[in-house]
Amino acid sequence: MARMKFLCDAERCIECNGCVTACKNENEVPWGVNRRRVVTVNDGVVGAEKSISVACMHCSDAPCMAVCPVDCFYKTADGVVLHDKDLCIGCGYCFYACPFGAPQFPQAGAFGLRGKMDKCTFCAGGPEPDRSEAEFKKYGRNRLSEGKLPACAEMCATKALLGGDGDTIADIYRQRVTVRGKGAEVWGWGTAYGPPKGGQAATGSKS
Amino acid sequence: MSERSPRLSRRNFLLSVGAGGAATAAAIVAKTAPGIPAAGPETAKSESRGYQATEHVNNYYRTTKV
C-alpha cells in the first residue's frame, strides 16, 4: 500500500508561491487560511537563502491525532491524515502540537472563538462521500479519488515540491541528489551528518 | 344499552389511534433502518477511493525527473 508524502527540494524552490496559490484556488480556501505556505530561511544572505514549501506533512505518528480531545482525526489507507469538521470543537490543541503549523483556524472572535480547524488534506477530501458537494464545501477538492495528485505538487513549476507515493518520490529525490552531488552544499547536510571532517569549512564543491 | 354505546365507540377510537400510531412508527423504522449505515461517516471513509497510479499520476512522476 502506497503511503502519501510531500517532499520539498530546497535546491529547486524559487519562492514563487505557486503552490500556495494553486492550493487556495483548487480548494477555494477561505480568507485568512493558508493550508500551504513558503518559508524562507537566511533571507537576504547570499548563497545561504533557501525556501521550502510547508503544509501538513501527514505524519506517520501524527501529534495532532494524539492530542485531539474529540478524536476527530483519522488516517486513510494511503497514510493521509484527515479530520472530521463535524466533530472538531476548535480547541486549537492540534495547532500547538503540530511542528509545522499546519492546522489553521478561520476566525479570531470574542471569547477565543476559532471556528473549525482547516488544514491540508493532500487533496483527499474528508469523511463525506467522494466528490460530493458537502465534501468540497468543507474540505476542498478530492483529487486523489479522481486519480490525480495534490494541486500544489502538480502545479510546481520547478518540481521542487514533490508529492505522491513516498517510495516513488524518495527515489526521484535520491536520483537528484546523486546527479547534483552529495556534500556540504546540500541543505541540511551539516544538521544530518555533522560538520565536515578535519574541521574544514564547507566549500560547496561536489564530492 | 344506550349509555354503553358511546363508551365503546370512544374505546374503539382510542384503540384504533394507538394501533395506527404503532404501525406508523414500525413502518418508519423499517424504512430508515437500512439507510442509516450507508449515510454514516464510517462507511463513507471505507468506501473512499484513494491513491491510484493512473496515467495522469505516472505522467507527473515523469515530469519530476526532468
PDB file of C-alpha atoms in Angstrom:
ATOM      1  CA  MET A   1       0.000   0.000   0.000  1.00  0.00           C
ATOM      2  CA  ALA A   2       1.329   3.385  -1.032  1.00  0.00           C
ATOM      3  CA  ARG A   3       1.936   5.987   1.651  1.00  0.00           C
ATOM      4  CA  MET A   4       1.365   9.571   0.565  1.00  0.00           C
ATOM      5  CA  LYS A   5       4.138  12.059   1.347  1.00  0.00           C
ATOM      6  CA  PHE A   6       5.292  15.565   0.450  1.00  0.00           C
ATOM      7  CA  LEU A   7       8.952  16.377  -0.046  1.00  0.00           C
ATOM      8  CA  CYS A   8      10.287  19.835  -0.865  1.00  0.00           C
ATOM      9  CA  ASP A   9      13.597  20.102  -2.703  1.00  0.00           C
ATOM     10  CA  ALA A  10      15.105  23.276  -1.234  1.00  0.00           C
ATOM     11  CA  GLU A  11      17.685  23.423  -4.046  1.00  0.00           C
ATOM     12  CA  ARG A  12      14.919  23.885  -6.579  1.00  0.00           C
ATOM     13  CA  CYS A  13      12.364  26.051  -4.745  1.00  0.00           C
ATOM     14  CA  ILE A  14      12.380  29.601  -6.104  1.00  0.00           C
ATOM     15  CA  GLU A  15       9.786  31.002  -3.655  1.00  0.00           C
ATOM     16  CA  CYS A  16       7.252  31.697  -6.393  1.00  0.00           C
ATOM     17  CA  ASN A  17       4.355  30.758  -4.099  1.00  0.00           C
ATOM     18  CA  GLY A  18       2.695  28.948  -6.985  1.00  0.00           C
ATOM     19  CA  CYS A  19       1.903  26.030  -4.679  1.00  0.00           C
ATOM     20  CA  VAL A  20       0.167  28.367  -2.216  1.00  0.00           C
ATOM     21  CA  THR A  21      -1.918  29.897  -4.985  1.00  0.00           C
ATOM     22  CA  ALA A  22      -2.741  26.530  -6.526  1.00  0.00           C
ATOM     23  CA  CYS A  23      -3.939  25.202  -3.178  1.00  0.00           C
ATOM     24  CA  LYS A  24      -6.127  28.209  -2.423  1.00  0.00           C
ATOM     25  CA  ASN A  25      -7.645  28.166  -5.885  1.00  0.00           C
ATOM     26  CA  GLU A  26      -8.222  24.432  -6.138  1.00  0.00           C
ATOM     27  CA  ASN A  27      -9.806  24.070  -2.712  1.00  0.00           C
ATOM     28  CA  GLU A  28     -11.437  27.515  -2.519  1.00  0.00           C
ATOM     29  CA  VAL A  29      -9.811  28.066   0.858  1.00  0.00           C
ATOM     30  CA  PRO A  30     -11.429  30.936   2.808  1.00  0.00           C
ATOM     31  CA  TRP A  31      -9.720  34.236   3.538  1.00  0.00           C
ATOM     32  CA  GLY A  32      -7.258  34.112   6.393  1.00  0.00           C
ATOM     33  CA  VAL A  33      -6.469  30.441   5.932  1.00  0.00           C
ATOM     34  CA  ASN A  34      -3.327  29.211   4.220  1.00  0.00           C
ATOM     35  CA  ARG A  35      -3.097  25.458   4.036  1.00  0.00           C
ATOM     36  CA  ARG A  36       0.327  25.787   2.432  1.00  0.00           C
ATOM     37  CA  ARG A  37       2.978  28.486   2.654  1.00  0.00           C
ATOM     38  CA  VAL A  38       6.566  29.026   1.578  1.00  0.00           C
ATOM     39  CA  VAL A  39       9.102  29.565   4.357  1.00  0.00           C
ATOM     40  CA  THR A  40      12.427  31.251   3.601  1.00  0.00           C
ATOM     41  CA  VAL A  41      15.448  30.806   5.844  1.00  0.00           C
ATOM     42  CA  ASN A  42      18.569  33.017   5.826  1.00  0.00           C
ATOM     43  CA  ASP A  43      16.558  35.603   3.939  1.00  0.00           C
ATOM     44  CA  GLY A  44      18.859  38.000   2.086  1.00  0.00           C
ATOM     45  CA  VAL A  45      22.075  36.106   2.863  1.00  0.00           C
ATOM     46  CA  VAL A  46      23.802  35.469  -0.458  1.00  0.00           C
ATOM     47  CA  GLY A  47      24.329  31.778  -1.090  1.00  0.00           C
ATOM     48  CA  ALA A  48      22.588  30.714   2.094  1.00  0.00           C
ATOM     49  CA  GLU A  49      18.995  31.667   1.357  1.00  0.00           C
ATOM     50  CA  LYS A  50      16.736  28.657   0.964  1.00  0.00           C
ATOM     51  CA  SER A  51      12.982  28.305   0.647  1.00  0.00           C
ATOM     52  CA  ILE A  52      10.777  25.358   1.384  1.00  0.00           C
ATOM     53  CA  SER A  53       7.080  24.869   0.879  1.00  0.00           C
ATOM     54  CA  VAL A  54       5.368  23.699   4.065  1.00  0.00           C
ATOM     55  CA  ALA A  55       1.922  22.261   4.781  1.00  0.00           C
ATOM     56  CA  CYS A  56       0.600  19.276   6.669  1.00  0.00           C
ATOM     57  CA  MET A  57       3.243  16.564   6.307  1.00  0.00           C
ATOM     58  CA  HIS A  58       0.762  13.766   7.021  1.00  0.00           C
ATOM     59  CA  CYS A  59       2.975  12.378   9.779  1.00  0.00           C
ATOM     60  CA  SER A  60       3.148   8.637  10.288  1.00  0.00           C
ATOM     61  CA  ASP A  61       2.711   9.244  14.028  1.00  0.00           C
ATOM     62  CA  ALA A  62       0.770  12.495  13.902  1.00  0.00           C
ATOM     63  CA  PRO A  63       0.859  14.570  17.121  1.00  0.00           C
ATOM     64  CA  CYS A  64      -2.398  16.307  16.160  1.00  0.00           C
ATOM     65  CA  MET A  65      -4.152  12.937  16.268  1.00  0.00           C
ATOM     66  CA  ALA A  66      -2.651  12.238  19.669  1.00  0.00           C
ATOM     67  CA  VAL A  67      -3.791  15.458  21.334  1.00  0.00           C
ATOM     68  CA  CYS A  68      -7.271  15.918  19.820  1.00  0.00           C
ATOM     69  CA  PRO A  69      -9.756  15.697  22.714  1.00  0.00           C
ATOM     70  CA  VAL A  70     -12.691  14.754  20.469  1.00  0.00           C
ATOM     71  CA  ASP A  71     -10.668  12.334  18.296  1.00  0.00           C
ATOM     72  CA  CYS A  72     -11.734  13.985  15.060  1.00  0.00           C
ATOM     73  CA  PHE A  73      -8.607  12.907  13.146  1.00  0.00           C
ATOM     74  CA  TYR A  74      -8.302   9.719  11.163  1.00  0.00           C
ATOM     75  CA  LYS A  75      -5.800   8.267   8.742  1.00  0.00           C
ATOM     76  CA  THR A  76      -6.732   6.841   5.365  1.00  0.00           C
ATOM     77  CA  ALA A  77      -5.317   3.618   3.939  1.00  0.00           C
ATOM     78  CA  ASP A  78      -2.884   5.802   1.953  1.00  0.00           C
ATOM     79  CA  GLY A  79      -1.479   7.390   5.116  1.00  0.00           C
ATOM     80  CA  VAL A  80      -3.243  10.734   4.619  1.00  0.00           C
ATOM     81  CA  VAL A  81      -4.172  12.426   7.906  1.00  0.00           C
ATOM     82  CA  LEU A  82      -7.696  13.853   7.636  1.00  0.00           C
ATOM     83  CA  HIS A  83     -10.168  15.263  10.117  1.00  0.00           C
ATOM     84  CA  ASP A  84     -13.922  15.476  10.568  1.00  0.00           C
ATOM     85  CA  LYS A  85     -15.115  19.085  10.808  1.00  0.00           C
ATOM     86  CA  ASP A  86     -18.432  17.949  12.237  1.00  0.00           C
ATOM     87  CA  LEU A  87     -16.586  16.690  15.315  1.00  0.00           C
ATOM     88  CA  CYS A  88     -13.976  19.471  15.609  1.00  0.00           C
ATOM     89  CA  ILE A  89     -14.642  21.857  18.503  1.00  0.00           C
ATOM     90  CA  GLY A  90     -11.951  24.358  17.519  1.00  0.00           C
ATOM     91  CA  CYS A  91      -9.961  23.975  20.740  1.00  0.00           C
ATOM     92  CA  GLY A  92      -6.643  24.575  18.973  1.00  0.00           C
ATOM     93  CA  TYR A  93      -4.703  21.758  20.670  1.00  0.00           C
ATOM     94  CA  CYS A  94      -3.657  20.413  17.250  1.00  0.00           C
ATOM     95  CA  PHE A  95      -2.250  23.831  16.364  1.00  0.00           C
ATOM     96  CA  TYR A  96       0.028  23.770  19.386  1.00  0.00           C
ATOM     97  CA  ALA A  97       1.026  20.135  18.837  1.00  0.00           C
ATOM     98  CA  CYS A  98       1.868  20.397  15.126  1.00  0.00           C
ATOM     99  CA  PRO A  99       5.587  21.116  14.487  1.00  0.00           C
ATOM    100  CA  PHE A 100       4.770  22.511  11.027  1.00  0.00           C
ATOM    101  CA  GLY A 101       1.968  24.919  11.951  1.00  0.00           C
ATOM    102  CA  ALA A 102      -0.377  23.117   9.590  1.00  0.00           C
ATOM    103  CA  PRO A 103      -3.726  23.470  11.419  1.00  0.00           C
ATOM    104  CA  GLN A 104      -5.401  26.756  10.553  1.00  0.00           C
ATOM    105  CA  PHE A 105      -8.394  28.454  12.130  1.00  0.00           C
ATOM    106  CA  PRO A 106     -10.640  30.727  10.103  1.00  0.00           C
ATOM    107  CA  GLN A 107     -11.893  33.007  12.874  1.00  0.00           C
ATOM    108  CA  ALA A 108     -10.484  35.087  15.689  1.00  0.00           C
ATOM    109  CA  GLY A 109     -13.615  36.208  17.505  1.00  0.00           C
ATOM    110  CA  ALA A 110     -14.620  37.025  21.040  1.00  0.00           C
ATOM    111  CA  PHE A 111     -14.024  34.536  23.863  1.00  0.00           C
ATOM    112  CA  GLY A 112     -11.260  32.800  21.884  1.00  0.00           C
ATOM    113  CA  LEU A 113     -13.655  31.673  19.163  1.00  0.00           C
ATOM    114  CA  ARG A 114     -11.626  29.966  16.439  1.00  0.00           C
ATOM    115  CA  GLY A 115     -14.074  28.076  14.258  1.00  0.00           C
ATOM    116  CA  LYS A 116     -13.470  24.639  12.788  1.00  0.00           C
ATOM    117  CA  MET A 117      -9.890  23.681  12.090  1.00  0.00           C
ATOM    118  CA  ASP A 118      -8.786  23.630   8.464  1.00  0.00           C
ATOM    119  CA  LYS A 119      -5.657  22.028   7.065  1.00  0.00           C
ATOM    120  CA  CYS A 120      -4.123  20.417   4.004  1.00  0.00           C
ATOM    121  CA  THR A 121      -5.999  17.260   3.040  1.00  0.00           C
ATOM    122  CA  PHE A 122      -3.456  16.080   0.444  1.00  0.00           C
ATOM    123  CA  CYS A 123      -6.366  16.892  -1.895  1.00  0.00           C
ATOM    124  CA  ALA A 124      -8.124  13.815  -0.491  1.00  0.00           C
ATOM    125  CA  GLY A 125     -11.327  15.441   0.805  1.00  0.00           C
ATOM    126  CA  GLY A 126     -12.909  14.310   4.040  1.00  0.00           C
ATOM    127  CA  PRO A 127     -15.284  11.764   5.538  1.00  0.00           C
ATOM    128  CA  GLU A 128     -18.175  12.723   3.234  1.00  0.00           C
ATOM    129  CA  PRO A 129     -18.764  10.710   0.048  1.00  0.00           C
ATOM    130  CA  ASP A 130     -16.125  11.263  -2.622  1.00  0.00           C
ATOM    131  CA  ARG A 131     -16.573  14.351  -4.805  1.00  0.00           C
ATOM    132  CA  SER A 132     -19.823  15.321  -3.104  1.00  0.00           C
ATOM    133  CA  GLU A 133     -20.790  18.968  -2.706  1.00  0.00           C
ATOM    134  CA  ALA A 134     -20.653  18.689   1.088  1.00  0.00           C
ATOM    135  CA  GLU A 135     -17.107  17.353   0.893  1.00  0.00           C
ATOM    136  CA  PHE A 136     -15.982  20.145  -1.409  1.00  0.00           C
ATOM    137  CA  LYS A 137     -17.504  22.855   0.785  1.00  0.00           C
ATOM    138  CA  LYS A 138     -15.846  21.575   3.942  1.00  0.00           C
ATOM    139  CA  TYR A 139     -12.547  20.162   2.744  1.00  0.00           C
ATOM    140  CA  GLY A 140     -11.985  21.159  -0.862  1.00  0.00           C
ATOM    141  CA  ARG A 141     -11.442  19.063  -3.930  1.00  0.00           C
ATOM    142  CA  ASN A 142     -10.831  15.319  -3.745  1.00  0.00           C
ATOM    143  CA  ARG A 143      -8.224  14.933  -6.472  1.00  0.00           C
ATOM    144  CA  LEU A 144      -6.880  11.656  -5.130  1.00  0.00           C
ATOM    145  CA  SER A 145     -10.182   9.935  -5.878  1.00  0.00           C
ATOM    146  CA  GLU A 146     -10.009  11.389  -9.396  1.00  0.00           C
ATOM    147  CA  GLY A 147      -6.713   9.605  -9.984  1.00  0.00           C
ATOM    148  CA  LYS A 148      -4.674  12.786  -9.556  1.00  0.00           C
ATOM    149  CA  LEU A 149      -2.186  14.179  -7.021  1.00  0.00           C
ATOM    150  CA  PRO A 150      -2.323  17.370  -4.916  1.00  0.00           C
ATOM    151  CA  ALA A 151      -2.643  20.535  -6.995  1.00  0.00           C
ATOM    152  CA  CYS A 152       0.349  22.195  -5.292  1.00  0.00           C
ATOM    153  CA  ALA A 153       2.757  19.420  -6.302  1.00  0.00           C
ATOM    154  CA  GLU A 154       1.407  19.133  -9.819  1.00  0.00           C
ATOM    155  CA  MET A 155       1.477  22.921 -10.271  1.00  0.00           C
ATOM    156  CA  CYS A 156       5.067  23.430  -9.035  1.00  0.00           C
ATOM    157  CA  ALA A 157       6.975  24.902 -11.970  1.00  0.00           C
ATOM    158  CA  THR A 158      10.426  23.724 -10.928  1.00  0.00           C
ATOM    159  CA  LYS A 159       9.108  20.460  -9.486  1.00  0.00           C
ATOM    160  CA  ALA A 160      10.692  21.393  -6.172  1.00  0.00           C
ATOM    161  CA  LEU A 161       7.614  20.234  -4.320  1.00  0.00           C
ATOM    162  CA  LEU A 162       7.177  16.511  -4.761  1.00  0.00           C
ATOM    163  CA  GLY A 163       4.009  14.764  -3.704  1.00  0.00           C
ATOM    164  CA  GLY A 164       2.718  11.245  -4.084  1.00  0.00           C
ATOM    165  CA  ASP A 165       3.755   7.734  -3.172  1.00  0.00           C
ATOM    166  CA  GLY A 166       6.560   8.066  -0.619  1.00  0.00           C
ATOM    167  CA  ASP A 167       8.664   5.329  -2.205  1.00  0.00           C
ATOM    168  CA  THR A 168       8.444   6.910  -5.649  1.00  0.00           C
ATOM    169  CA  ILE A 169       9.263  10.475  -4.628  1.00  0.00           C
ATOM    170  CA  ALA A 170      12.096   9.220  -2.408  1.00  0.00           C
ATOM    171  CA  ASP A 171      13.580   7.514  -5.467  1.00  0.00           C
ATOM    172  CA  ILE A 172      13.176  10.708  -7.509  1.00  0.00           C
ATOM    173  CA  TYR A 173      14.872  12.827  -4.838  1.00  0.00           C
ATOM    174  CA  ARG A 174      17.648  10.243  -4.397  1.00  0.00           C
ATOM    175  CA  GLN A 175      18.316  10.401  -8.132  1.00  0.00           C
ATOM    176  CA  ARG A 176      18.526  14.198  -7.994  1.00  0.00           C
ATOM    177  CA  VAL A 177      20.993  14.099  -5.106  1.00  0.00           C
ATOM    178  CA  THR A 178      23.113  11.564  -6.969  1.00  0.00           C
ATOM    179  CA  VAL A 179      23.283  13.842 -10.006  1.00  0.00           C
ATOM    180  CA  ARG A 180      23.949  17.111  -8.187  1.00  0.00           C
ATOM    181  CA  GLY A 181      26.354  15.607  -5.685  1.00  0.00           C
ATOM    182  CA  LYS A 182      26.080  14.993  -2.030  1.00  0.00           C
ATOM    183  CA  GLY A 183      28.090  17.079   0.333  1.00  0.00           C
ATOM    184  CA  ALA A 184      28.031  20.182   2.434  1.00  0.00           C
ATOM    185  CA  GLU A 185      26.263  22.115  -0.314  1.00  0.00           C
ATOM    186  CA  VAL A 186      23.098  20.121   0.198  1.00  0.00           C
ATOM    187  CA  TRP A 187      20.815  21.949   2.576  1.00  0.00           C
ATOM    188  CA  GLY A 188      20.591  20.247   5.943  1.00  0.00           C
ATOM    189  CA  TRP A 189      23.687  18.121   5.420  1.00  0.00           C
ATOM    190  CA  GLY A 190      25.502  19.532   8.434  1.00  0.00           C
ATOM    191  CA  THR A 191      22.450  19.025  10.612  1.00  0.00           C
ATOM    192  CA  ALA A 192      22.003  15.445   9.489  1.00  0.00           C
ATOM    193  CA  TYR A 193      25.616  14.276   9.324  1.00  0.00           C
ATOM    194  CA  GLY A 194      27.632  16.720  11.461  1.00  0.00           C
ATOM    195  CA  PRO A 195      30.404  19.155  10.460  1.00  0.00           C
ATOM    196  CA  PRO A 196      32.848  18.319   7.650  1.00  0.00           C
ATOM    197  CA  LYS A 197      35.756  16.060   8.613  1.00  0.00           C
ATOM    198  CA  GLY A 198      39.049  17.697   9.573  1.00  0.00           C
ATOM    199  CA  GLY A 199      37.346  20.853  10.795  1.00  0.00           C
ATOM    200  CA  GLN A 200      37.374  22.376   7.307  1.00  0.00           C
ATOM    201  CA  ALA A 201      34.679  24.793   6.308  1.00  0.00           C
ATOM    202  CA  ALA A 202      32.195  23.702   3.676  1.00  0.00           C
ATOM    203  CA  THR A 203      33.419  24.665   0.242  1.00  0.00           C
ATOM    204  CA  GLY A 204      30.262  23.973  -1.651  1.00  0.00           C
ATOM    205  CA  SER A 205      32.069  21.785  -4.193  1.00  0.00           C
ATOM    206  CA  LYS A 206      30.671  18.460  -5.251  1.00  0.00           C
ATOM    207  CA  SER A 207      32.112  15.453  -3.531  1.00  0.00           C
TER     208      SER A 207
ATOM    209  CA  MET B   1     -77.549  -0.049  26.366  1.00  0.00           C
ATOM    210  CA  SER B   2     -77.966   3.456  25.221  1.00  0.00           C
ATOM    211  CA  GLU B   3     -75.316   4.599  27.737  1.00  0.00           C
ATOM    212  CA  ARG B   4     -72.796   1.863  26.746  1.00  0.00           C
ATOM    213  CA  SER B   5     -72.502   2.502  23.035  1.00  0.00           C
ATOM    214  CA  PRO B   6     -70.782   5.921  23.312  1.00  0.00           C
ATOM    215  CA  ARG B   7     -68.192   4.481  25.739  1.00  0.00           C
ATOM    216  CA  LEU B   8     -67.452   1.575  23.407  1.00  0.00           C
ATOM    217  CA  SER B   9     -67.036   3.867  20.454  1.00  0.00           C
ATOM    218  CA  ARG B  10     -64.615   6.029  22.420  1.00  0.00           C
ATOM    219  CA  ARG B  11     -62.589   2.936  23.377  1.00  0.00           C
ATOM    220  CA  ASN B  12     -62.581   1.715  19.825  1.00  0.00           C
ATOM    221  CA  PHE B  13     -61.411   5.118  18.678  1.00  0.00           C
ATOM    222  CA  LEU B  14     -58.529   5.228  21.178  1.00  0.00           C
ATOM    223  CA  LEU B  15     -57.575   1.654  20.346  1.00  0.00           C
ATOM    224  CA  SER B  16     -57.505   2.362  16.636  1.00  0.00           C
ATOM    225  CA  VAL B  17     -55.407   5.500  17.166  1.00  0.00           C
ATOM    226  CA  GLY B  18     -52.930   3.553  19.276  1.00  0.00           C
ATOM    227  CA  ALA B  19     -52.670   0.690  16.806  1.00  0.00           C
ATOM    228  CA  GLY B  20     -52.321   3.079  13.893  1.00  0.00           C
ATOM    229  CA  GLY B  21     -49.562   5.044  15.627  1.00  0.00           C
ATOM    230  CA  ALA B  22     -47.619   1.875  16.408  1.00  0.00           C
ATOM    231  CA  ALA B  23     -47.937   0.705  12.815  1.00  0.00           C
ATOM    232  CA  THR B  24     -46.691   4.065  11.518  1.00  0.00           C
ATOM    233  CA  ALA B  25     -43.698   4.013  13.855  1.00  0.00           C
ATOM    234  CA  ALA B  26     -42.862   0.461  12.779  1.00  0.00           C
ATOM    235  CA  ALA B  27     -43.082   1.461   9.134  1.00  0.00           C
ATOM    236  CA  ILE B  28     -40.739   4.448   9.662  1.00  0.00           C
ATOM    237  CA  VAL B  29     -38.184   2.294  11.480  1.00  0.00           C
ATOM    238  CA  ALA B  30     -38.356  -0.403   8.788  1.00  0.00           C
ATOM    239  CA  LYS B  31     -37.868   2.194   6.056  1.00  0.00           C
ATOM    240  CA  THR B  32     -34.997   4.128   7.634  1.00  0.00           C
ATOM    241  CA  ALA B  33     -33.033   1.353   9.344  1.00  0.00           C
ATOM    242  CA  PRO B  34     -31.245   0.025   6.218  1.00  0.00           C
ATOM    243  CA  GLY B  35     -30.343   3.580   5.157  1.00  0.00           C
ATOM    244  CA  ILE B  36     -28.556   4.569   8.365  1.00  0.00           C
ATOM    245  CA  PRO B  37     -25.296   2.644   7.797  1.00  0.00           C
ATOM    246  CA  ALA B  38     -24.997   3.922   4.231  1.00  0.00           C
ATOM    247  CA  ALA B  39     -25.175   7.541   5.389  1.00  0.00           C
ATOM    248  CA  GLY B  40     -22.747   7.120   8.297  1.00  0.00           C
ATOM    249  CA  PRO B  41     -19.306   8.703   8.053  1.00  0.00           C
ATOM    250  CA  GLU B  42     -17.563   5.422   8.923  1.00  0.00           C
ATOM    251  CA  THR B  43     -18.905   3.785   5.775  1.00  0.00           C
ATOM    252  CA  ALA B  44     -18.008   6.815   3.699  1.00  0.00           C
ATOM    253  CA  LYS B  45     -14.427   6.554   4.916  1.00  0.00           C
ATOM    254  CA  SER B  46     -14.147   2.899   3.965  1.00  0.00           C
ATOM    255  CA  GLU B  47     -15.763   3.451   0.563  1.00  0.00           C
ATOM    256  CA  SER B  48     -13.454   6.338  -0.301  1.00  0.00           C
ATOM    257  CA  ARG B  49     -11.251   5.765  -3.325  1.00  0.00           C
ATOM    258  CA  GLY B  50      -7.708   6.669  -2.521  1.00  0.00           C
ATOM    259  CA  TYR B  51      -4.466   6.902  -4.435  1.00  0.00           C
ATOM    260  CA  GLN B  52      -4.324   5.242  -7.826  1.00  0.00           C
ATOM    261  CA  ALA B  53      -1.253   5.062 -10.052  1.00  0.00           C
ATOM    262  CA  THR B  54      -3.103   6.375 -13.099  1.00  0.00           C
ATOM    263  CA  GLU B  55      -1.590   7.602 -16.341  1.00  0.00           C
ATOM    264  CA  HIS B  56      -2.010  11.158 -15.028  1.00  0.00           C
ATOM    265  CA  VAL B  57      -0.012  10.336 -11.887  1.00  0.00           C
ATOM    266  CA  ASN B  58       2.706   8.485 -13.791  1.00  0.00           C
ATOM    267  CA  ASN B  59       2.985  11.439 -16.156  1.00  0.00           C
ATOM    268  CA  TYR B  60       3.525  13.715 -13.129  1.00  0.00           C
ATOM    269  CA  TYR B  61       6.308  11.446 -11.855  1.00  0.00           C
ATOM    270  CA  ARG B  62       7.907  11.583 -15.303  1.00  0.00           C
ATOM    271  CA  THR B  63       7.919  15.406 -15.284  1.00  0.00           C
ATOM    272  CA  THR B  64       9.679  15.492 -11.907  1.00  0.00           C
ATOM    273  CA  LYS B  65      12.641  13.637 -13.390  1.00  0.00           C
ATOM    274  CA  VAL B  66      13.431  16.424 -15.854  1.00  0.00           C
TER     275      VAL B  66
END
